[in-house]
Coordinates of N, CA and C in Angstrom, one line a residue:
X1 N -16.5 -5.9 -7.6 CA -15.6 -5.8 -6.4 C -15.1 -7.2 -6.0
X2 N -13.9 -7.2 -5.8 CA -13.5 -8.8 -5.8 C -13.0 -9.1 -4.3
X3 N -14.0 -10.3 -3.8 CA -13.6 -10.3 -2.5 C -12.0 -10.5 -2.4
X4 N -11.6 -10.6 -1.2 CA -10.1 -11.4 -0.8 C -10.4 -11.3 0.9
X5 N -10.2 -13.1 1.1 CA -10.0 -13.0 2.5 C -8.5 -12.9 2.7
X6 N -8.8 -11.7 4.1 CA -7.7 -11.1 4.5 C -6.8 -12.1 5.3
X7 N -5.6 -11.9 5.3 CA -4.5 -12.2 6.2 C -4.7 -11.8 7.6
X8 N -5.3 -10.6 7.8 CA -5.1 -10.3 9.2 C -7.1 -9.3 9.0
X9 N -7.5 -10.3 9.8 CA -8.7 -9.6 9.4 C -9.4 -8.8 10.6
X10 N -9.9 -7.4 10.5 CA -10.3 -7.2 11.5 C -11.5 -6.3 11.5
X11 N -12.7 -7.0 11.9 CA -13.9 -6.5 11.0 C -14.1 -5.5 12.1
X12 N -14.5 -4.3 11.4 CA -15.4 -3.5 11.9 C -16.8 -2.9 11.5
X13 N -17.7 -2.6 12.6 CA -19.3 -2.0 11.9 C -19.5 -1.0 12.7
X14 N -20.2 -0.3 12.4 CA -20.7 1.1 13.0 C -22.0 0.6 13.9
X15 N -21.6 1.5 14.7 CA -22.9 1.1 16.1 C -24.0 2.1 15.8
X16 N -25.5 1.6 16.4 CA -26.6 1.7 16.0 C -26.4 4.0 15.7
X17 N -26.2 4.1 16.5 CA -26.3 6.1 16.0 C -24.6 6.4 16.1
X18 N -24.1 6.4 15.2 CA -22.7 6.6 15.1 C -22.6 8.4 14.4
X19 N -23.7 9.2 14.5 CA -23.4 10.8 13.6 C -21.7 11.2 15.0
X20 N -21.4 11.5 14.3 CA -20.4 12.3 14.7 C -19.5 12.0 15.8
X21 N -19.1 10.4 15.6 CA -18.4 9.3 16.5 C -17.3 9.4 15.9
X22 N -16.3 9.2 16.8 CA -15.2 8.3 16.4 C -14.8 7.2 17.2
X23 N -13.9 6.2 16.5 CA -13.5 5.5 17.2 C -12.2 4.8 16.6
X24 N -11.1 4.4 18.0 CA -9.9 4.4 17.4 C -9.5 3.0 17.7
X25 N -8.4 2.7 17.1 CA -8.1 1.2 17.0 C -6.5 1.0 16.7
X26 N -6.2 0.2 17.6 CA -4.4 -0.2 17.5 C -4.7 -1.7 17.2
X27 N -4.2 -2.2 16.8 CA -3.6 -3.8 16.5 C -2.1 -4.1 15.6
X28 N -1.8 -5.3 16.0 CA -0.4 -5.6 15.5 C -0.7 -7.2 14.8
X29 N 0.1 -7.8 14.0 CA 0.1 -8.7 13.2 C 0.5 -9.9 14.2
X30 N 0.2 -10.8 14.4 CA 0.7 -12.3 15.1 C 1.5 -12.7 14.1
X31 N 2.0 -13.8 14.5 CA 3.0 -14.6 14.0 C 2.7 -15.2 13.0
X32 N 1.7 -16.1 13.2 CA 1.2 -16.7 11.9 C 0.9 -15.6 11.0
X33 N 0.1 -14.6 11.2 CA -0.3 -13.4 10.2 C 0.2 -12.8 9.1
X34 N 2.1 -12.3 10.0 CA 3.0 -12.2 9.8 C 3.6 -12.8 8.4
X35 N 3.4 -14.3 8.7 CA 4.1 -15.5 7.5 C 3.3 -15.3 6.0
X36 N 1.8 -14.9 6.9 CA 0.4 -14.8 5.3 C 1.0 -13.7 5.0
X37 N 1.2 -12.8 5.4 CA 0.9 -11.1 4.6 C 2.7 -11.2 3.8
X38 N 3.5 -11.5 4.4 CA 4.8 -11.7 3.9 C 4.6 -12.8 2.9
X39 N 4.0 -13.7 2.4 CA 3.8 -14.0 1.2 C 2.9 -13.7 0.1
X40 N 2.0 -12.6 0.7 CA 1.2 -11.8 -0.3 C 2.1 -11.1 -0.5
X41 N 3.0 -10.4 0.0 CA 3.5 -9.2 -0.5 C 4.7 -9.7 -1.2
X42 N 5.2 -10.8 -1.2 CA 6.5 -11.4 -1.7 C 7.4 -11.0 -1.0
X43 N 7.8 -10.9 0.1 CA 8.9 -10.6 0.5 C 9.3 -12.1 1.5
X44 N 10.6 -12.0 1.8 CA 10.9 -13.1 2.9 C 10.6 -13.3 4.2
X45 N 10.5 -12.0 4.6 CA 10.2 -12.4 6.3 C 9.8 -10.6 6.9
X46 N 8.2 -10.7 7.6 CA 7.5 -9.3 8.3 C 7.8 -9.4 9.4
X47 N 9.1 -8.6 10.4 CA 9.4 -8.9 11.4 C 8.5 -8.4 12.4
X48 N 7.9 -7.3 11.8 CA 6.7 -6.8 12.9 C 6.1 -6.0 11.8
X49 N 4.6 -5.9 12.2 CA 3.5 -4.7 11.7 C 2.0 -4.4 12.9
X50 N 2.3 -3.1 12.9 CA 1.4 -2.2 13.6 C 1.1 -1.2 13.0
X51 N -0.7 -1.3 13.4 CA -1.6 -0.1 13.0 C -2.6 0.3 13.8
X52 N -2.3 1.3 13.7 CA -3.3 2.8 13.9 C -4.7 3.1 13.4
X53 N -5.6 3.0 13.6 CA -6.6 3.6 12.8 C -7.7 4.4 13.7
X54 N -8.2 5.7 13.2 CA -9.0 6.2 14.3 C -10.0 6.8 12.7
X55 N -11.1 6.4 13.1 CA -12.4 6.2 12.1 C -13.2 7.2 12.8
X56 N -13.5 8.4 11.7 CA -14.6 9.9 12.3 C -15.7 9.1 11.2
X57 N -16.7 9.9 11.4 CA -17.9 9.8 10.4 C -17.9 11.0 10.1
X58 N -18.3 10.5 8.3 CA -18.4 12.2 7.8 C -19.8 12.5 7.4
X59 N -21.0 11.8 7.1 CA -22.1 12.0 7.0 C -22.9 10.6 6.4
X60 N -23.9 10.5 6.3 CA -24.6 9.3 6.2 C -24.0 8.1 6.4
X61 N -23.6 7.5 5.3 CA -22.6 6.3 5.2 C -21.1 6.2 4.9
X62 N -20.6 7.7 5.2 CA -19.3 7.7 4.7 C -18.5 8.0 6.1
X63 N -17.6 7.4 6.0 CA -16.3 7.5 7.1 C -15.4 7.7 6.6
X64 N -14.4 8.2 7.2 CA -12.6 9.2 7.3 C -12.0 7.9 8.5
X65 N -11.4 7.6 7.3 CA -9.8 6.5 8.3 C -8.7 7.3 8.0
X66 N -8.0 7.3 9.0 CA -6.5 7.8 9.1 C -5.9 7.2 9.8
X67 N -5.3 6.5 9.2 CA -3.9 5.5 9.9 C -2.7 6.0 9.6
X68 N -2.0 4.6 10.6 CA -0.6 4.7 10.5 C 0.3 3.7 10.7
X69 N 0.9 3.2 9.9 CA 1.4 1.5 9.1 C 3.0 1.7 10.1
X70 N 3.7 0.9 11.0 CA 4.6 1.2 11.3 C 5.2 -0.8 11.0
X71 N 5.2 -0.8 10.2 CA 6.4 -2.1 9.8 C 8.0 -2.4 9.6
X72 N 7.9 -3.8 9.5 CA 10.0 -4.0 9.4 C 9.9 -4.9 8.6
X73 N 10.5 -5.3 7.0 CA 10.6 -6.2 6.6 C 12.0 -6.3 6.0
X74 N 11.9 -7.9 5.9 CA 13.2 -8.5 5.5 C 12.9 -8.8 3.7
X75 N 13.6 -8.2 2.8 CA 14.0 -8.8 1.2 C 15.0 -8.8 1.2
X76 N 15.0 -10.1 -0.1 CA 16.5 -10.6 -0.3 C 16.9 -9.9 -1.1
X77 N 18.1 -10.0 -1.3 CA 19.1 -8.9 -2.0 C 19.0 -9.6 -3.2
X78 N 19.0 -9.1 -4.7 CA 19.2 -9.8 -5.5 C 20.5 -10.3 -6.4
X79 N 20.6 -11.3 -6.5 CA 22.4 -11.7 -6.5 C 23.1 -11.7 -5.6
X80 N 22.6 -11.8 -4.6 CA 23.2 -12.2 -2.9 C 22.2 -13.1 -1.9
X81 N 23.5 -13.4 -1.0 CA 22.7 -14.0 0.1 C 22.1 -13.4 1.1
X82 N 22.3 -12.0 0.9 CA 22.0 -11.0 2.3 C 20.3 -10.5 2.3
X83 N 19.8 -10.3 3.4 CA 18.6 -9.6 3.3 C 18.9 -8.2 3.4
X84 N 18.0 -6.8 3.2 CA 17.6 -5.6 2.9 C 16.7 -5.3 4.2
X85 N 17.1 -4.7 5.0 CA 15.9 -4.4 6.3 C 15.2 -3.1 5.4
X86 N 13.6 -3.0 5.2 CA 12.8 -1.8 4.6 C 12.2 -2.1 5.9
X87 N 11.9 -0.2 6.0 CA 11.3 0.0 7.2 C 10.1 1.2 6.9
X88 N 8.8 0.5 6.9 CA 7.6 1.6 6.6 C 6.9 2.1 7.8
X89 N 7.3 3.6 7.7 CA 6.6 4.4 9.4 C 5.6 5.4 8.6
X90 N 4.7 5.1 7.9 CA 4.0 6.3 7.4 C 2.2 6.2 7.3
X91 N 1.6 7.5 7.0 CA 0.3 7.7 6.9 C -0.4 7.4 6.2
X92 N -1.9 6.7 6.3 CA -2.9 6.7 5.2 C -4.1 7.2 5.5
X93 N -4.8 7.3 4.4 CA -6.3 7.8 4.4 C -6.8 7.4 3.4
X94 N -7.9 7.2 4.0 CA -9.4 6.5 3.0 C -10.8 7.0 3.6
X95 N -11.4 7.3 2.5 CA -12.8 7.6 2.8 C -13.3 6.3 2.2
X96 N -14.0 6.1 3.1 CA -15.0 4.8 2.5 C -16.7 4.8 2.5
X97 N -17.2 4.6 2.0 CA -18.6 4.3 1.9 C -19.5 3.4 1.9
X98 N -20.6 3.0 3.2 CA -20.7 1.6 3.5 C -22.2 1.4 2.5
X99 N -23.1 0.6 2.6 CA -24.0 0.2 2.0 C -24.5 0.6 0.4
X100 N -23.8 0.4 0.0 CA -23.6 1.5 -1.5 C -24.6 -0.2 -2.3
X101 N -26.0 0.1 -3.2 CA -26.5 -0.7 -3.9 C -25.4 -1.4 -4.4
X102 N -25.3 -2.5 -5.2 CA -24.4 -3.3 -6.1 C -24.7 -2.9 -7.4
X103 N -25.8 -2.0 -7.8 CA -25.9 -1.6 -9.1 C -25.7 -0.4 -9.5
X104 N -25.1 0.6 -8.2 CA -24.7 1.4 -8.1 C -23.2 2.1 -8.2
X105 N -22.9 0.7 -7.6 CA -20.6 0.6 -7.1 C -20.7 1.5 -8.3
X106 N -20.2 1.2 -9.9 CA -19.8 1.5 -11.1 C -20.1 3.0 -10.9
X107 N -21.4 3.0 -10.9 CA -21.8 4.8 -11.7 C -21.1 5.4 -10.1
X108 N -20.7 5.6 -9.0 CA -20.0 6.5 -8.2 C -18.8 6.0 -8.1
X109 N -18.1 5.0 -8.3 CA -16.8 4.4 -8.6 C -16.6 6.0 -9.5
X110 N -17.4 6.3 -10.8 CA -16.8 7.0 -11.4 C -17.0 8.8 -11.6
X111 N -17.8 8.7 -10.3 CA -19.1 9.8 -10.0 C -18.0 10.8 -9.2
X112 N -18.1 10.2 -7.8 CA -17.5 10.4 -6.6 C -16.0 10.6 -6.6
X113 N -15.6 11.4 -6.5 CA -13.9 12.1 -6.1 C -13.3 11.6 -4.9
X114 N -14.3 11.8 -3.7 CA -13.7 11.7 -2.4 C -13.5 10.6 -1.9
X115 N -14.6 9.8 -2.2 CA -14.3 8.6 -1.9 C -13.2 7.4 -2.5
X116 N -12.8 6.8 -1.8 CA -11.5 5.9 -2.2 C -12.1 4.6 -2.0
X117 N -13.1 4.1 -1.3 CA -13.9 2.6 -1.5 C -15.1 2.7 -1.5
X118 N -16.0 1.8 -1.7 CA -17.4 1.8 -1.5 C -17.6 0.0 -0.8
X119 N -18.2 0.2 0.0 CA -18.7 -1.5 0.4 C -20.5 -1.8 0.1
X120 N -20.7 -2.5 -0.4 CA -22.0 -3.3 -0.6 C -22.9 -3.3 0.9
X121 N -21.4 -3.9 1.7 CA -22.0 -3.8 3.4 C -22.0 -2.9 4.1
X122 N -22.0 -3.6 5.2 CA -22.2 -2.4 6.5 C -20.8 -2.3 7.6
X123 N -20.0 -3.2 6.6 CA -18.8 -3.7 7.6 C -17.3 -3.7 6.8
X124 N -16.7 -3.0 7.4 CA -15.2 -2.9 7.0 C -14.4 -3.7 7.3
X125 N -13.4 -4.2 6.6 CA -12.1 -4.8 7.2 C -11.0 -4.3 7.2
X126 N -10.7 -3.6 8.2 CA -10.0 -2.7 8.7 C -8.4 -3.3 8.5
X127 N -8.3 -5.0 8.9 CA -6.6 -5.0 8.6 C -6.7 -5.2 7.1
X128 N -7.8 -5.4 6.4 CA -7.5 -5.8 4.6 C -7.2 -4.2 4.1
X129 N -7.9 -3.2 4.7 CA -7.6 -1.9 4.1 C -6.1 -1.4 4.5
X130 N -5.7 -1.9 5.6 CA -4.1 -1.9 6.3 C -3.0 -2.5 5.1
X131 N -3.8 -3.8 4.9 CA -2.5 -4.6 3.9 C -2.8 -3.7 2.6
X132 N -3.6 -3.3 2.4 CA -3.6 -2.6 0.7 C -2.2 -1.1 1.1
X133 N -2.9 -0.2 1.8 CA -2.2 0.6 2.0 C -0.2 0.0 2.8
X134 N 0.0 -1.0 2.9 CA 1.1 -0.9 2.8 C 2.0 -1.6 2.0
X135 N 1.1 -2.4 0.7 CA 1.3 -2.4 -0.4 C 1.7 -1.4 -1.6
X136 N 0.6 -0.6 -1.4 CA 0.9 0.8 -1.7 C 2.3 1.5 -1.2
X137 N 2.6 1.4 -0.2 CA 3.4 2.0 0.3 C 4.7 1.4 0.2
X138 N 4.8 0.3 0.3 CA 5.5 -0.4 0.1 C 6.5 -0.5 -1.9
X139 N 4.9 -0.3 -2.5 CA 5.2 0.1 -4.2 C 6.6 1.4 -3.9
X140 N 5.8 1.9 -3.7 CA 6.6 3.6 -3.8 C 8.5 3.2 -3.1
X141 N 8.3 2.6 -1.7 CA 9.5 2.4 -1.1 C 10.3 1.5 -2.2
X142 N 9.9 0.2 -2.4 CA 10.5 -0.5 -3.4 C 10.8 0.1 -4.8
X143 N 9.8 0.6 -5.8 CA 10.4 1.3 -6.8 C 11.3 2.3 -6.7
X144 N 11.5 2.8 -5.8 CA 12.8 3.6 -5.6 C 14.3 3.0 -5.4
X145 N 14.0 1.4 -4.8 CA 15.3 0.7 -4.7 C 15.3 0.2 -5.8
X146 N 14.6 -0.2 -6.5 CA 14.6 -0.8 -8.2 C 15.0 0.1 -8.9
X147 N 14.6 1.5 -9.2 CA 14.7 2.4 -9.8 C 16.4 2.9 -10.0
X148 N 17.0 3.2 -8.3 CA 18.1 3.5 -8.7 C 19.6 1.9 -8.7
X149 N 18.6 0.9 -8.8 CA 19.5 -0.3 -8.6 C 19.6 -0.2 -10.4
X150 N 18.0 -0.1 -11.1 CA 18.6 0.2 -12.4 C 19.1 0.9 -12.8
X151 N 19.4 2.1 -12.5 CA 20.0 3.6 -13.5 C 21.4 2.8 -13.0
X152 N 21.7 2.2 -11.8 CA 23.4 1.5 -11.7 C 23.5 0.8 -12.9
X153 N 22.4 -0.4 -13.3 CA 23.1 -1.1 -14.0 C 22.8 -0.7 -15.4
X154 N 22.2 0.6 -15.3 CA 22.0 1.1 -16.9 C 23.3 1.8 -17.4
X155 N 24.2 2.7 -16.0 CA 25.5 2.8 -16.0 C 26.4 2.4 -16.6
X156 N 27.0 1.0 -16.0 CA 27.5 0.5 -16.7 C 27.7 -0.3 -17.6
X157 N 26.6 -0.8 -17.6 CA 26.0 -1.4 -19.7 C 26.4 -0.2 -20.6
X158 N 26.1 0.5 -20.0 CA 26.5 1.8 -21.3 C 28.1 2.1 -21.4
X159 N 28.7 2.1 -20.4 CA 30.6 2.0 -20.4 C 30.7 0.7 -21.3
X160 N 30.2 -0.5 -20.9 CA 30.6 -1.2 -21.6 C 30.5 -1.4 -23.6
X161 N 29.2 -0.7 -23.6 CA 28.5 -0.6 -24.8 C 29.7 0.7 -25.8
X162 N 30.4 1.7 -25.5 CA 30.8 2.4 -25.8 C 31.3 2.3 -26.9
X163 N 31.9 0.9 -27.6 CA 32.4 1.0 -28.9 C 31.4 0.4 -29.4
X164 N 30.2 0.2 -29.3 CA 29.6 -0.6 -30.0 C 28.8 0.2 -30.8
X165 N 27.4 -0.4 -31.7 CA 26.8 0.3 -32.9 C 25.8 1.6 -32.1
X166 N 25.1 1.4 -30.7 CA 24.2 1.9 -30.7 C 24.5 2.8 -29.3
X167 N 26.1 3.0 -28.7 CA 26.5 3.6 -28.1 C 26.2 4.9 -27.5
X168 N 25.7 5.8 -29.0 CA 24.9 7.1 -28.2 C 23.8 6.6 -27.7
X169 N 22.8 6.1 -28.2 CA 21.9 6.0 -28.0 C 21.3 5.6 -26.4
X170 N 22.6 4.5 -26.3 CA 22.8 3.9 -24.6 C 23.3 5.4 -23.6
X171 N 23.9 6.5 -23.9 CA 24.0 7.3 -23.2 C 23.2 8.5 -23.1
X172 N 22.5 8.6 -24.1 CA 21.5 9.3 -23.9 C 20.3 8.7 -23.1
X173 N 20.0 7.1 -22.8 CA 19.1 6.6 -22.3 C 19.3 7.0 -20.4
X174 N 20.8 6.6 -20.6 CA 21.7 6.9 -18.8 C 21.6 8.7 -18.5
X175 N 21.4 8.8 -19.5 CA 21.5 10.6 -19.1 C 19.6 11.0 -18.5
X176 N 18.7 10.1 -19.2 CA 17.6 10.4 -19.0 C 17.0 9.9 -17.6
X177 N 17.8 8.4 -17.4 CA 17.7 7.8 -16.1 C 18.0 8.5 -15.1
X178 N 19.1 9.1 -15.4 CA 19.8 10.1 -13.9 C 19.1 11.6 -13.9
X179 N 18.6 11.6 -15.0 CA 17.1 12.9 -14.9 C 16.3 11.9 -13.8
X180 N 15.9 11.3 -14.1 CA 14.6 10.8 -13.5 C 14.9 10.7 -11.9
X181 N 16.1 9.9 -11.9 CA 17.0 9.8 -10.4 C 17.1 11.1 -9.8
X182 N 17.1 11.9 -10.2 CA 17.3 13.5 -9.1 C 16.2 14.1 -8.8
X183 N 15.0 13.7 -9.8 CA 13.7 14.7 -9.2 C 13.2 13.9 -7.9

């Protein structure tokens, strides 16, 4: 498990009898924060990020997080000077698992279905599980702008390709792209 200190870090631990607790949590990114996580993620500028998290316990050492990522970011357009306002308002969930042996992570890494993390500790970082999940989220938002920014320029490479040697081949590729683009 590879540490990474977080950008926006915000530890949490479970209090001494926590069976059947919850407990909920709002925070938002500061300014400086802001500038870190917008250069992990590559983008130009995080004009705001807030999250949600309300933590149940589901039995021994396992907890149920369900959040909710409500961010604004600025990317540059490529081949322009303009920025792209992406805007992420959506849900996550993670089950995580605290005090898990170190010789153990591997064999339930590959054991365990439900779980989505395991920690060695007793302590979560609740904004590092924030920035993963809206990296994630952020994948899916972005490969969709990539996706149909290429089937455009797969487009018209292929108009232009039309007298050339491998012409069907380029249209059959645009025909597969715009399958892909409709589901």
């Amino acid at each position: 498990m590879k540490k990474h200190k977080s950008e926006m870090p915000f530890l949490w631990k479970p209090r001494g009898n926590y069976k059947n607790s919850k407990e909920q949590f709002f925070f938002k990114a500061s300014k400086r924060q802001k500038k870190l996580i917008a250069a992990r993620l590559g983008f130009d500028v995080l004009s705001g990020l807030e999250v949600k998290i309300l933590i149940s316990h589901k039995n021994d050492d396992v907890f149920l997080l369900q959040g909710h990522i409500n961010a604004e970011i600025y990317k540059a357009v490529e081949k322009s000077n303009e920025l792209e306002d992406l805007v992420v308002n959506d849900e996550f969930q993670e089950i995580i698992q605290l005090n898990v042996p170190e010789d153990q992570l591997e064999i339930l890494a590959m054991e365990e279905d439900n779980v989505t993390e395991f920690y060695t500790s007793d302590t979560i970082d609740l904004g590092e599980i924030s920035l993963q999940n809206l990296s994630l989220l952020l994948d899916d938002i972005c490969s969709n702008f990539q996706d149909t920014e290429y089937s455009e320029e797969m487009r018209g490479s292929s108009k232009e390709a039309e007298d050339r040697p491998f012409s069907n081949l380029a249209s059959l590729l645009n025909e597969k792209m715009d399958a892909k683009t409709r589901r």
